[in-house]
Coordinates of C-alpha atoms in Angstrom, one line a residue:
X22 CA -79.8 53.5 -29.2
X23 CA -80.7 51.4 -26.2
X24 CA -80.3 52.9 -22.7
X25 CA -78.8 50.8 -20.0
X26 CA -81.2 51.0 -17.0
X27 CA -79.5 52.8 -14.1
X28 CA -80.9 50.2 -11.7
X29 CA -79.0 47.4 -13.6
X30 CA -75.7 49.2 -14.0
X31 CA -74.1 48.1 -10.6
X32 CA -75.3 44.6 -11.2
X33 CA -73.7 44.4 -14.6
X34 CA -70.5 45.9 -13.3
X35 CA -70.2 43.3 -10.6
X36 CA -71.6 40.3 -12.6
X37 CA -68.3 38.4 -12.8
X38 CA -67.8 35.6 -11.9
X39 CA -71.3 34.3 -11.0
X40 CA -73.5 36.1 -13.6
X41 CA -71.1 36.6 -16.6
X42 CA -72.6 38.7 -19.4
X43 CA -72.9 37.2 -22.9
X44 CA -72.1 39.4 -25.9
X45 CA -73.6 38.4 -29.2
X46 CA -73.0 39.5 -32.8
X47 CA -73.7 38.1 -36.2
X48 CA -70.9 36.7 -38.3
X49 CA -70.6 37.4 -42.0
X50 CA -71.9 33.9 -42.7
X51 CA -75.1 34.6 -40.8
X52 CA -74.3 32.5 -37.7
X53 CA -74.3 34.0 -34.2
X54 CA -71.1 34.6 -32.3
X55 CA -71.9 34.4 -28.6
X56 CA -69.0 35.0 -26.1
X57 CA -69.0 35.2 -22.3
X58 CA -67.3 38.4 -21.3
X59 CA -66.2 38.6 -17.6
X60 CA -64.8 42.1 -18.1
X61 CA -68.2 43.6 -19.2
X62 CA -69.0 46.9 -17.4
X63 CA -71.2 49.9 -18.0
X64 CA -69.2 52.8 -19.5
X65 CA -72.1 55.2 -19.4
X66 CA -75.9 55.1 -19.9
X67 CA -75.4 54.3 -23.6
X68 CA -72.3 52.2 -23.7
X69 CA -71.0 48.9 -22.5
X70 CA -67.2 48.5 -22.1
X71 CA -65.4 45.2 -22.6
X72 CA -61.8 44.6 -22.1
X73 CA -60.9 42.9 -25.4
X74 CA -57.7 40.9 -24.8
X75 CA -58.0 38.2 -27.4
X76 CA -57.2 38.1 -31.1
X77 CA -59.8 35.5 -31.9
X78 CA -62.8 35.5 -34.2
X79 CA -64.9 37.7 -31.8
X80 CA -62.4 40.5 -32.0
X81 CA -61.9 40.1 -35.8
X82 CA -65.6 40.5 -36.5
X83 CA -66.2 43.6 -34.4
X84 CA -65.8 47.0 -35.9
X85 CA -67.2 50.5 -35.0
X86 CA -70.9 50.3 -35.4
X87 CA -71.2 46.5 -35.2
X88 CA -74.7 45.7 -33.7
X89 CA -74.3 43.7 -30.5
X90 CA -76.6 42.1 -28.0
X91 CA -75.6 42.0 -24.3
X92 CA -77.3 39.3 -22.3
X93 CA -77.3 39.6 -18.5
X94 CA -79.2 37.2 -16.3
X95 CA -79.4 37.5 -12.5
X96 CA -82.5 35.7 -11.1
X97 CA -82.1 37.3 -7.7
X98 CA -83.2 40.7 -9.2
X99 CA -86.6 39.4 -9.9
X100 CA -86.8 37.7 -6.5
X101 CA -85.8 41.0 -4.8
X102 CA -88.4 43.0 -6.9
X103 CA -85.8 45.0 -8.9
X104 CA -87.3 43.5 -12.1
X105 CA -91.0 43.0 -12.2
X106 CA -92.2 39.4 -12.4
X107 CA -92.6 38.1 -15.9
X108 CA -90.4 40.7 -17.4
X109 CA -87.8 38.2 -18.8
X110 CA -84.1 38.8 -18.6
X111 CA -82.3 42.1 -19.1
X112 CA -81.1 42.2 -22.7
X113 CA -80.3 45.3 -24.8
X114 CA -79.0 45.8 -28.3
X115 CA -76.1 48.2 -28.6
X116 CA -73.7 49.3 -31.4
X117 CA -70.1 48.8 -30.7
X118 CA -67.9 51.9 -30.4
X119 CA -64.2 51.4 -30.2
X120 CA -62.5 53.3 -27.4
X121 CA -58.9 52.5 -27.1
X122 CA -56.4 53.8 -24.6
X123 CA -52.8 53.2 -25.5
X124 CA -50.3 52.2 -22.8
X125 CA -47.6 54.7 -22.2
X126 CA -44.3 53.7 -23.7
X127 CA -41.3 53.8 -21.5
X128 CA -38.8 56.5 -22.3

C-alpha cells in the first residue's frame, strides 16, 4: 500500500479551496471516474479520508478495497523546495476502506 509522505500531509489537509484533490477510480465500463473532493484529508500515513455526502455515481462505485488514485497538485511546493524539481506532481494509489461513524440518535 502507498504511504502518504509526511511532508505532504498538512498540504493535503489544507488543500481546499485553492488546490482541491481529485479522486479517481475506474467504472465497471472501464471509463475513469474523476471527482474533485474538497473534504479530502489524511487519516493516517496509509489512508485518505473523504467526507462522502453524495449519493451519485462516485459513491455507488466505491466499495471496500476499490483502488483509488488521489491527485494533489500545489506548484508552490516545488518552488519552495519541498518537492525536488522535475519530480512531477504528488499522486498515490490507495485502496478504499470504509470507515463510518453513525450520528447519535436523539433519545
